[in-house]
PDB file of C-alpha atoms in Angstrom:
ATOM      1  CA  UNK U   1     135.613  86.727  90.897  1.00  0.00           C
ATOM      2  CA  UNK U   2     132.154  88.190  91.365  1.00  0.00           C
ATOM      3  CA  UNK U   3     131.501  85.992  94.382  1.00  0.00           C
ATOM      4  CA  UNK U   4     134.728  87.161  95.946  1.00  0.00           C
ATOM      5  CA  UNK U   5     133.740  90.799  95.437  1.00  0.00           C
ATOM      6  CA  UNK U   6     130.369  90.175  97.065  1.00  0.00           C
ATOM      7  CA  UNK U   7     132.016  88.513 100.028  1.00  0.00           C
ATOM      8  CA  UNK U   8     134.289  91.489 100.506  1.00  0.00           C
ATOM      9  CA  UNK U   9     131.349  93.849 101.013  1.00  0.00           C
ATOM     10  CA  UNK U  10     128.514  91.973 102.768  1.00  0.00           C
ATOM     11  CA  UNK U  11     126.927  95.178 104.092  1.00  0.00           C
ATOM     12  CA  UNK U  12     126.434  96.585 100.587  1.00  0.00           C
ATOM     13  CA  UNK U  13     124.984  93.267  99.423  1.00  0.00           C
ATOM     14  CA  UNK U  14     122.616  93.185 102.379  1.00  0.00           C
ATOM     15  CA  UNK U  15     121.428  96.717 101.628  1.00  0.00           C
ATOM     16  CA  UNK U  16     120.885  95.868  97.935  1.00  0.00           C
ATOM     17  CA  UNK U  17     118.845  92.781  98.831  1.00  0.00           C
ATOM     18  CA  UNK U  18     116.839  94.704 101.423  1.00  0.00           C
ATOM     19  CA  UNK U  19     116.030  97.455  98.933  1.00  0.00           C
ATOM     20  CA  UNK U  20     114.997  94.852  96.358  1.00  0.00           C
ATOM     21  CA  UNK U  21     112.673  93.129  98.839  1.00  0.00           C
ATOM     22  CA  UNK U  22     111.117  96.414  99.973  1.00  0.00           C
ATOM     23  CA  UNK U  23     110.177  97.178  96.368  1.00  0.00           C
ATOM     24  CA  UNK U  24     108.147  93.944  96.302  1.00  0.00           C
ATOM     25  CA  UNK U  25     106.082  94.864  99.379  1.00  0.00           C
ATOM     26  CA  UNK U  26     102.435  95.742  98.797  1.00  0.00           C
ATOM     27  CA  UNK U  27     101.742  98.443 101.371  1.00  0.00           C
ATOM     28  CA  UNK U  28      98.182  98.904 102.719  1.00  0.00           C
ATOM     29  CA  UNK U  29      96.273 102.009 101.782  1.00  0.00           C
ATOM     30  CA  UNK U  30      95.953 104.792 104.339  1.00  0.00           C
ATOM     31  CA  UNK U  31      92.309 103.849 104.941  1.00  0.00           C
ATOM     32  CA  UNK U  32      93.199 100.173 105.483  1.00  0.00           C
ATOM     33  CA  UNK U  33      96.005 101.102 107.893  1.00  0.00           C
ATOM     34  CA  UNK U  34      93.653 103.329 109.917  1.00  0.00           C
ATOM     35  CA  UNK U  35      90.957 100.634 109.975  1.00  0.00           C
ATOM     36  CA  UNK U  36      93.401  97.936 111.111  1.00  0.00           C
ATOM     37  CA  UNK U  37      94.850 100.260 113.767  1.00  0.00           C
ATOM     38  CA  UNK U  38      91.371 100.917 115.162  1.00  0.00           C
ATOM     39  CA  UNK U  39      90.699  97.170 115.249  1.00  0.00           C
ATOM     40  CA  UNK U  40      93.940  96.592 117.194  1.00  0.00           C
ATOM     41  CA  UNK U  41      93.044  99.359 119.668  1.00  0.00           C
ATOM     42  CA  UNK U  42      89.511  97.970 120.140  1.00  0.00           C
ATOM     43  CA  UNK U  43      90.739  94.403 120.689  1.00  0.00           C
ATOM     44  CA  UNK U  44      93.419  95.629 123.124  1.00  0.00           C
ATOM     45  CA  UNK U  45      90.876  97.619 125.144  1.00  0.00           C
ATOM     46  CA  UNK U  46      88.468  94.680 125.125  1.00  0.00           C
ATOM     47  CA  UNK U  47      91.116  92.251 126.358  1.00  0.00           C
ATOM     48  CA  UNK U  48      92.302  94.708 129.032  1.00  0.00           C
ATOM     49  CA  UNK U  49      88.718  95.097 130.247  1.00  0.00           C
ATOM     50  CA  UNK U  50      88.159  91.340 130.264  1.00  0.00           C
ATOM     51  CA  UNK U  51      91.384  90.644 132.161  1.00  0.00           C
ATOM     52  CA  UNK U  52      90.636  93.441 134.629  1.00  0.00           C
ATOM     53  CA  UNK U  53      87.169  91.981 135.254  1.00  0.00           C
ATOM     54  CA  UNK U  54      88.577  88.486 135.761  1.00  0.00           C
ATOM     55  CA  UNK U  55      91.191  89.870 138.181  1.00  0.00           C
ATOM     56  CA  UNK U  56      88.514  91.766 140.098  1.00  0.00           C
ATOM     57  CA  UNK U  57      86.270  88.687 140.336  1.00  0.00           C
ATOM     58  CA  UNK U  58      89.137  86.526 141.611  1.00  0.00           C
ATOM     59  CA  UNK U  59      90.098  89.189 144.168  1.00  0.00           C
ATOM     60  CA  UNK U  60      86.534  89.486 145.468  1.00  0.00           C
ATOM     61  CA  UNK U  61      86.034  85.720 145.395  1.00  0.00           C
ATOM     62  CA  UNK U  62      89.187  84.913 147.331  1.00  0.00           C
ATOM     63  CA  UNK U  63      88.537  87.729 149.818  1.00  0.00           C
ATOM     64  CA  UNK U  64      85.101  86.318 150.554  1.00  0.00           C
ATOM     65  CA  UNK U  65      86.494  82.794 150.770  1.00  0.00           C
ATOM     66  CA  UNK U  66      89.113  83.934 153.296  1.00  0.00           C
ATOM     67  CA  UNK U  67      86.429  85.763 155.313  1.00  0.00           C
ATOM     68  CA  UNK U  68      84.238  82.650 155.202  1.00  0.00           C
ATOM     69  CA  UNK U  69      87.081  80.479 156.495  1.00  0.00           C
ATOM     70  CA  UNK U  70      87.690  82.799 159.439  1.00  0.00           C
ATOM     71  CA  UNK U  71      90.439  85.177 158.393  1.00  0.00           C
ATOM     72  CA  UNK U  72      93.951  84.875 157.062  1.00  0.00           C
ATOM     73  CA  UNK U  73      95.340  81.367 156.945  1.00  0.00           C
ATOM     74  CA  UNK U  74      98.884  82.457 157.824  1.00  0.00           C
TER      75      UNK U  74
END
């Protein structure tokens, strides 16, 4: 009979299980969260800079290659 009652209200069961799982979570300290956020920002800026530099080098390289070959190929 208990299983039938649980099946009748799956939303309540889901919320109970979710609450139970959230109690098991070990949350980072404020200092750890700030440190990890700064690391994510630094890595994001570094990757954006690297990709921008690669894009710039390809643009300049292909422009010079097109000029060397005598203009647009189309």
